[in-house]
Short mmCIF file of C-alpha atoms in Angstrom, two decimals:
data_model
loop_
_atom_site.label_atom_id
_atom_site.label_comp_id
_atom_site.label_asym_id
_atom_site.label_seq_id
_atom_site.Cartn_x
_atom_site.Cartn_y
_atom_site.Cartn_z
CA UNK A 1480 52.15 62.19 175.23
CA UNK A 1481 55.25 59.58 174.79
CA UNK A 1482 54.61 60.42 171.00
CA UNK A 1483 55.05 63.99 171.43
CA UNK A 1484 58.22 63.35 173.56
CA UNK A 1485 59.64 61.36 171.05
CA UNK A 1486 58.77 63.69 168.31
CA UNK A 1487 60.03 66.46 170.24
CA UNK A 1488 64.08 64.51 171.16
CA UNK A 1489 63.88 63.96 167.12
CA UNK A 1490 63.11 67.69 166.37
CA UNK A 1491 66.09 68.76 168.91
CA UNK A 1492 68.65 66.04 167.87
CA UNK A 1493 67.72 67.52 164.11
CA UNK A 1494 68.48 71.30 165.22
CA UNK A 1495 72.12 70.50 167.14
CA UNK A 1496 73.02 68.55 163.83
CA UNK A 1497 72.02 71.37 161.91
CA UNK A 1498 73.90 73.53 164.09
CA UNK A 1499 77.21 71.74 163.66
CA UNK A 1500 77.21 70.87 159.88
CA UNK A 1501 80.47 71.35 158.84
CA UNK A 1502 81.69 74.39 157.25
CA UNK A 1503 83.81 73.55 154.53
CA UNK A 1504 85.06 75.44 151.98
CA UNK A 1505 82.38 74.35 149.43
CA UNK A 1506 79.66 75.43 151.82
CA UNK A 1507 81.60 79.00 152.61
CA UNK A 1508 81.64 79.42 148.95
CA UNK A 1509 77.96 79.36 148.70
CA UNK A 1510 77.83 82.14 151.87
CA UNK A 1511 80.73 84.06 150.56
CA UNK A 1512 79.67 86.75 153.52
CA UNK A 1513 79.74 83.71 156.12
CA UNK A 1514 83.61 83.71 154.79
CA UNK A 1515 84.06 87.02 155.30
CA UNK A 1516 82.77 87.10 158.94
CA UNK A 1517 84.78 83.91 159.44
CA UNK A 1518 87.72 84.94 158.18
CA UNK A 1519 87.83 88.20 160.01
CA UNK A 1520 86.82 86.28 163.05
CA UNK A 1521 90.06 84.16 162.83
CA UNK A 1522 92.42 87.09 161.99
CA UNK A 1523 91.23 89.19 165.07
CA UNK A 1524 91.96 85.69 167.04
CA UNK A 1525 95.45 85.22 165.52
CA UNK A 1526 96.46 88.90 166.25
CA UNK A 1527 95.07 88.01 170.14
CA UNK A 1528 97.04 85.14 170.13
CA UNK A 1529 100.08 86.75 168.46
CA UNK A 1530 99.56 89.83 170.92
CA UNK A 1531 99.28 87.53 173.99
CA UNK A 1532 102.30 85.36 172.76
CA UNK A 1533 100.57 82.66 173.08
CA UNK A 1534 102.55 80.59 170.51
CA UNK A 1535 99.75 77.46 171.10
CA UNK A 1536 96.59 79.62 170.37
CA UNK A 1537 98.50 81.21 167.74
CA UNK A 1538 99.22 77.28 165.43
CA UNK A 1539 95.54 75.71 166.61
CA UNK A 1540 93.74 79.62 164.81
CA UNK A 1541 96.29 79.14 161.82
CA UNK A 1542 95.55 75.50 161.68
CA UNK A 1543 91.81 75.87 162.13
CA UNK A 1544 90.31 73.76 159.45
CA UNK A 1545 87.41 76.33 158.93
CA UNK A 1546 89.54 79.70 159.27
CA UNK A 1547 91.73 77.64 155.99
CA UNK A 1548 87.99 76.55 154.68
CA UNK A 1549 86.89 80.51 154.61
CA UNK A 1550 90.10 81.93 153.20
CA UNK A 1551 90.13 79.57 150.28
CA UNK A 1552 86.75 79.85 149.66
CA UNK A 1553 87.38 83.76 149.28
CA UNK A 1554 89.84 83.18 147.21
CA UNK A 1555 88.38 80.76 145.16
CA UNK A 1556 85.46 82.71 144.53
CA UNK A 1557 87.49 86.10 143.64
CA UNK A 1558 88.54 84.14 140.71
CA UNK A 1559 85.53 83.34 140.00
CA UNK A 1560 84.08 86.44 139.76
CA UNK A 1561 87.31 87.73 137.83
CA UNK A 1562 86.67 85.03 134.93
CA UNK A 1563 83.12 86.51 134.98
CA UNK A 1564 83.73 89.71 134.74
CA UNK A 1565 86.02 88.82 131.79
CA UNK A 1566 83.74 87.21 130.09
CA UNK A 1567 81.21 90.30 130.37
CA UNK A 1568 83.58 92.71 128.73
CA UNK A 1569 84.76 90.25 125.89
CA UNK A 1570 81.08 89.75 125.05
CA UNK A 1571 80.84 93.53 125.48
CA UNK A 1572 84.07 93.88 123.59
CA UNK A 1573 82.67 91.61 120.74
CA UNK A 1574 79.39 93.44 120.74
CA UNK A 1575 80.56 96.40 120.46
CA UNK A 1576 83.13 95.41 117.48
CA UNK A 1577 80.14 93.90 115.64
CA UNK A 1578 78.09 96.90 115.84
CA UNK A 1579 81.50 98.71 114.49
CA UNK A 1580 81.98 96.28 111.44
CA UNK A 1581 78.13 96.37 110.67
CA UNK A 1582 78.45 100.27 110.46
CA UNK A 1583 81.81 100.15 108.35
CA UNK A 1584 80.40 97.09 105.82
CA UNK A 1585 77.69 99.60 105.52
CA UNK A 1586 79.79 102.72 104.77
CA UNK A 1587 82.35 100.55 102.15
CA UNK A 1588 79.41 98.57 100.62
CA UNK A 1589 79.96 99.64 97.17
CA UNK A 1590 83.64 101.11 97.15
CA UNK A 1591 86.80 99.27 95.63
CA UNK A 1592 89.34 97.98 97.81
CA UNK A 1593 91.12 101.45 96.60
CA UNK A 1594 88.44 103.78 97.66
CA UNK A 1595 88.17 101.76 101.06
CA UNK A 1596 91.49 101.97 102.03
CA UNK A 1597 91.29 106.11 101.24
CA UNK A 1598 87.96 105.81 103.73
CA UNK A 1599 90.59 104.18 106.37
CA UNK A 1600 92.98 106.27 105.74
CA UNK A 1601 90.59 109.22 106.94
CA UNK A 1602 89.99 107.88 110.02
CA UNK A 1603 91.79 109.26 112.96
CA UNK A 1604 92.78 108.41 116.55
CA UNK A 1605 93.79 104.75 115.53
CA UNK A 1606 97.18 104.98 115.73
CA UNK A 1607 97.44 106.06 119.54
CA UNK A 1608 100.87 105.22 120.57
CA UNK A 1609 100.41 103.39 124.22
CA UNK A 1610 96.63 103.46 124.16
CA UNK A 1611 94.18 100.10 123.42
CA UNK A 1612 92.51 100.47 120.17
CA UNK A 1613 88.67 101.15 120.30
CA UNK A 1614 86.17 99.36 118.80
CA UNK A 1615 85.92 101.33 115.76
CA UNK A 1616 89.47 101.43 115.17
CA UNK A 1617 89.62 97.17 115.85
CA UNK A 1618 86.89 97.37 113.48
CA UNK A 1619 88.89 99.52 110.87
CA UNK A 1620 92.25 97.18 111.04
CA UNK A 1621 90.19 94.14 110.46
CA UNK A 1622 88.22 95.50 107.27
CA UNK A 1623 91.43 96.99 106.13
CA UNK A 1624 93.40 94.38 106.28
CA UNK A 1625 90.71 92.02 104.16
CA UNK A 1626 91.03 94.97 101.75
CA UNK A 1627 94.58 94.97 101.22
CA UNK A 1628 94.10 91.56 100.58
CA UNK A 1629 91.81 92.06 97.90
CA UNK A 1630 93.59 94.89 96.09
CA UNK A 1631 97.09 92.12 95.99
CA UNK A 1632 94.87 89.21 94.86
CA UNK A 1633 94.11 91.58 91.98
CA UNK A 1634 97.15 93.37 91.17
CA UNK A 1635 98.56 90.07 91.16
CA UNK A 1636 97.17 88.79 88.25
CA UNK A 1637 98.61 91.32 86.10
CA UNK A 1638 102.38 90.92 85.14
CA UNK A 1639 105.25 92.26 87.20
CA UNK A 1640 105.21 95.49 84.86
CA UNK A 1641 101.40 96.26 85.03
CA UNK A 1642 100.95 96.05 88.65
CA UNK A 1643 104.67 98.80 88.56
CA UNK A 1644 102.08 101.10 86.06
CA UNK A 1645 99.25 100.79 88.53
CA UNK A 1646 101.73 101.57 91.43
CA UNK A 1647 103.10 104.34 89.61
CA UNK A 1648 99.41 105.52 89.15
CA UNK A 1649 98.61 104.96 92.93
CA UNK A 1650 101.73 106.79 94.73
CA UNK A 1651 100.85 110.15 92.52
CA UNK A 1652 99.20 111.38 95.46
CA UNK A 1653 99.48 109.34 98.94
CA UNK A 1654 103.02 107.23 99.59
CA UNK A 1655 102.16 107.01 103.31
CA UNK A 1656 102.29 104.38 105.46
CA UNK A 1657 98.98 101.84 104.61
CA UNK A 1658 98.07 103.72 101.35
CA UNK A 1659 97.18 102.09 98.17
CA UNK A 1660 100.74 102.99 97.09
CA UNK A 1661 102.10 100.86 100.18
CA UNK A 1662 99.59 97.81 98.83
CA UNK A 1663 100.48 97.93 95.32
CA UNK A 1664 104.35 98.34 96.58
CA UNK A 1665 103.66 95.16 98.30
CA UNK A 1666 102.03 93.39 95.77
CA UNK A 1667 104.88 93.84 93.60
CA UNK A 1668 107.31 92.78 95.91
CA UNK A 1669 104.98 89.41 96.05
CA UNK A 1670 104.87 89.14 92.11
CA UNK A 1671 108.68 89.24 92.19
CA UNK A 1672 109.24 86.81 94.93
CA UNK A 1673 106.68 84.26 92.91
CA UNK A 1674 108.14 85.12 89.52
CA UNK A 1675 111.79 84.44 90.54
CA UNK A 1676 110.99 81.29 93.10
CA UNK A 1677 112.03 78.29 90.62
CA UNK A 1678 114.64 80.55 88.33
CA UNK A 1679 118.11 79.78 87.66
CA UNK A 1680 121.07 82.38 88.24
CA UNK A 1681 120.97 83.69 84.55
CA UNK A 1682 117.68 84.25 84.49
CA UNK A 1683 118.09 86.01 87.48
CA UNK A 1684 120.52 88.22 86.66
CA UNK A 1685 118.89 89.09 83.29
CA UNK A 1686 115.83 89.67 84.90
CA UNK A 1687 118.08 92.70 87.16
CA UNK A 1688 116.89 95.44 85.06
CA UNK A 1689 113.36 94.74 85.39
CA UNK A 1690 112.67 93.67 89.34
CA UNK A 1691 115.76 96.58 89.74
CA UNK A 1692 115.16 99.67 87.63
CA UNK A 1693 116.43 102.52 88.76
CA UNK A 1694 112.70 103.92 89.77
CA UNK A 1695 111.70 100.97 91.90
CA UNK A 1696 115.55 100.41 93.16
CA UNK A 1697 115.14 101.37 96.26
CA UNK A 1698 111.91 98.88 96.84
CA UNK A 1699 111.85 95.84 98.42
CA UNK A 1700 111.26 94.26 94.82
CA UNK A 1701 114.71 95.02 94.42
CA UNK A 1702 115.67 94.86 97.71
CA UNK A 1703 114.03 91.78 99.08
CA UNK A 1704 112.62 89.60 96.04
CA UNK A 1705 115.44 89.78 93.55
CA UNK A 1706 118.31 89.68 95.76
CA UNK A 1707 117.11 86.91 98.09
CA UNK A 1708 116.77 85.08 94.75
CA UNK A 1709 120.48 86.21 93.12
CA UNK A 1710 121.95 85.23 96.81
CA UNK A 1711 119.78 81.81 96.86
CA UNK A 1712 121.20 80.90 93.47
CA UNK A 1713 124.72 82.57 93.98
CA UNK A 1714 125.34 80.67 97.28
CA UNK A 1715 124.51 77.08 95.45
CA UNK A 1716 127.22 77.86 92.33
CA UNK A 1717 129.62 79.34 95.18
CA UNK A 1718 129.17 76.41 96.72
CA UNK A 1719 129.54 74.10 93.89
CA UNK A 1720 132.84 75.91 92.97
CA UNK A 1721 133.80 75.49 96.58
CA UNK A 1722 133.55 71.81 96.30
CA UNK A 1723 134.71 70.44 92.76
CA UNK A 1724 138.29 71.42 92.01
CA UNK A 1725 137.66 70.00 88.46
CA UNK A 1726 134.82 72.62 87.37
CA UNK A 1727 136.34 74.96 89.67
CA UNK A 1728 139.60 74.94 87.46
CA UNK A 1729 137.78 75.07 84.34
CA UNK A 1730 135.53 78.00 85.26
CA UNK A 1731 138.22 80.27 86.52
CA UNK A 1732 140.31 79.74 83.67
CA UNK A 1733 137.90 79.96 81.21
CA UNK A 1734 136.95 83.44 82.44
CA UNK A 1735 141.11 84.24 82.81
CA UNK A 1736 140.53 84.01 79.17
CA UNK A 1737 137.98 86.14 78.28
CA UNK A 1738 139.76 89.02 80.33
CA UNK A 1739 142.75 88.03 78.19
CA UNK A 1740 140.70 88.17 75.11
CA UNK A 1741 139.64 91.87 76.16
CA UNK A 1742 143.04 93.03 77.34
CA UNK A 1743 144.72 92.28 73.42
CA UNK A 1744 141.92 94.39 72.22
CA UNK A 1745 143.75 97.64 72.82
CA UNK A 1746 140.50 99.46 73.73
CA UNK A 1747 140.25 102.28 75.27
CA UNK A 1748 140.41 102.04 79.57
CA UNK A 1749 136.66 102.76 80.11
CA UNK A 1750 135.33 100.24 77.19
CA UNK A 1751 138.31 97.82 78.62
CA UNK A 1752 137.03 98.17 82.49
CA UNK A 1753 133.01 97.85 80.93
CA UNK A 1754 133.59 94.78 79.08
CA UNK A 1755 135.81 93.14 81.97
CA UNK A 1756 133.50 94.32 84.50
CA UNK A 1757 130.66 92.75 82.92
CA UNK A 1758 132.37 89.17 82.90
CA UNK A 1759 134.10 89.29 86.20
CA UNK A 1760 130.52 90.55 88.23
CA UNK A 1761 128.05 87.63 85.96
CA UNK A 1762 127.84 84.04 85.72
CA UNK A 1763 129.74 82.00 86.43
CA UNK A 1764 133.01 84.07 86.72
CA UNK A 1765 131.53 85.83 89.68
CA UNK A 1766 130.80 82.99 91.32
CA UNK A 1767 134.14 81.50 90.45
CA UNK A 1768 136.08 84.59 91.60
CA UNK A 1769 133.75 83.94 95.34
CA UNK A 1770 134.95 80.00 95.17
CA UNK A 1771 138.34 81.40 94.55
CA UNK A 1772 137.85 83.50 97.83
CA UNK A 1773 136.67 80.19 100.01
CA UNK A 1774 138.89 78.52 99.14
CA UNK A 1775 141.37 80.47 100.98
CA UNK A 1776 143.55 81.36 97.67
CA UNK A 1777 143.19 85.43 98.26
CA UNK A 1778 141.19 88.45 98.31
CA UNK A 1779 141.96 89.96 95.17
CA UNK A 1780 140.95 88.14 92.15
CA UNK A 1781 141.28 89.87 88.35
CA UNK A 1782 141.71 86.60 86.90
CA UNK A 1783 145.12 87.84 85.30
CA UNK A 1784 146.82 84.06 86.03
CA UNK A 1785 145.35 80.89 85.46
CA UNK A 1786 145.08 78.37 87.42
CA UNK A 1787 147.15 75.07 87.42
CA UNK A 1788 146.33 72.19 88.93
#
């Protein structure tokens, strides 16, 4: 019997520490519903309180160490289930786009880049101003873009006029936006930009005609390439004028006497103007006329006085 009693204090000390564990916020997070109860438990007590105005019921509720326990808990584990829920719909997401590329590899398998492109070009609702791109149409961008980087890598191992034939031959029909046309438009702008990196101003400029014919003028081979590489080049010999009086001197006079040369001529005004034009607008009297300029000596420059030092 004194076995049994002892047994039985043990069993009943066991239960009233069960009773009190502590209710922390790592064991409310486990019984999220526990929280809840809690939490709704302490705000019915704090409106009592606050209701009551009883200002010392009101701080030992807000203070409670469980009521803070419950409401952090709830917190913590509505992030929780936000990140999961986030990562369901990107594996979802990424599912679903696999599926889409599998399906679109499949379609393209044994079309060019050119005859891909035309498939994308077919497809519609893709381009959904303020709306997030399905699947398919994620699918689409990614297997078009790998395209248009295949159809540059090739066109770009022809010269600068082969790839202009093949653009020719590719704008005949489609010039929109993402067409072959715009690829092979943008591969020449590329071949320009590589074929003028390391060239010198006269090269440049003798190279006008070509990257700016009057059919392709208005492209960005003109546009971007060539004159990024005329203004790289110009701005170094402007600069160089700027900065040695010696060379500066010699330059501007030696182009005051070309236009003299021409001017004794007699010619006619339009051969006159052709012939002066051409030396005041090239190397290095252009550049020398832009020195001229910087250095603060006027606007107007005809080179019709020489320069003394």
């Amino acid at each position: 019997m004194k076995n049994l009693k002892v047994i039985g204090l043990v069993l009943i000390a066991g239960l009233g520490l069960a009773g009190c564990e502590e209710k922390n916020q790592e064991y409310y997070l486990k019984h999220i519903d526990s929280a809840k109860e809690k939490l709704e438990e302490c705000r019915n007590d704090l409106n009592k309180a606050f209701r009551q105005n009883d200002e010392k019921l009101f701080e030992k509720i807000k203070n409670d160490t469980e009521c803070q326990a419950a409401e952090n808990a709830i917190k913590e584990d509505q992030i929780q289930q936000a990140k999961l829920e986030q990562e369901r719909k990107a594996a979802e997401e990424k599912l679903a786009l696999e599926t889409e590329m599998t399906a679109i590899r499949n379609q393209i398998a044994d079309k060019s880049w050119q005859n891909s492109i035309n498939e994308y070009m077919k497809v519609e609702g893709c381009n959904v101003l303020f709306s997030a791109p399905s699947p398919k149409c994620k699918a689409w961008e990614i297997v078009y873009n790998e395209k248009v980087d295949e159809g540059k890598k090739e066109l770009k191992q022809l010269t600068f006029e082969d790839i202009k034939k093949q653009m020719i031959s590719l704008c005949k029909l489609d010039q929109r936006r993402g067409s072959n046309c715009a690829v092979a438009q943008s591969a020449l702008e590329e071949k320009a930009t590589e074929d003028l990196a390391n060239a010198d101003i006269q090269t440049i400029e003798s190279q006008k005609p070509l990257y700016c014919a009057e059919d392709i003028y208005s492209l960005n081979a003109c546009r971007k390439s060539w004159e990024k590489a005329f203004d790289r080049e110009n701005e170094k010999h402007v600069k160089f004028f700027t900065d040695n009086d010696d060379e500066f001197i010699r330059t501007f006079n030696s182009c005051a006497d070309k236009i003299a040369d021409i001017e004794a001529q007699n010619l006619k005004w339009n051969e006159k103007n052709t012939l002066e034009r051409k030396i005041a607008e090239t190397y290095p009297c252009h550049q020398a006329k832009e020195a001229y300029r910087k250095r603060g000596m006027g606007y107007s420059v005809n080179f019709e006085k020489k320069i003394e030092k």
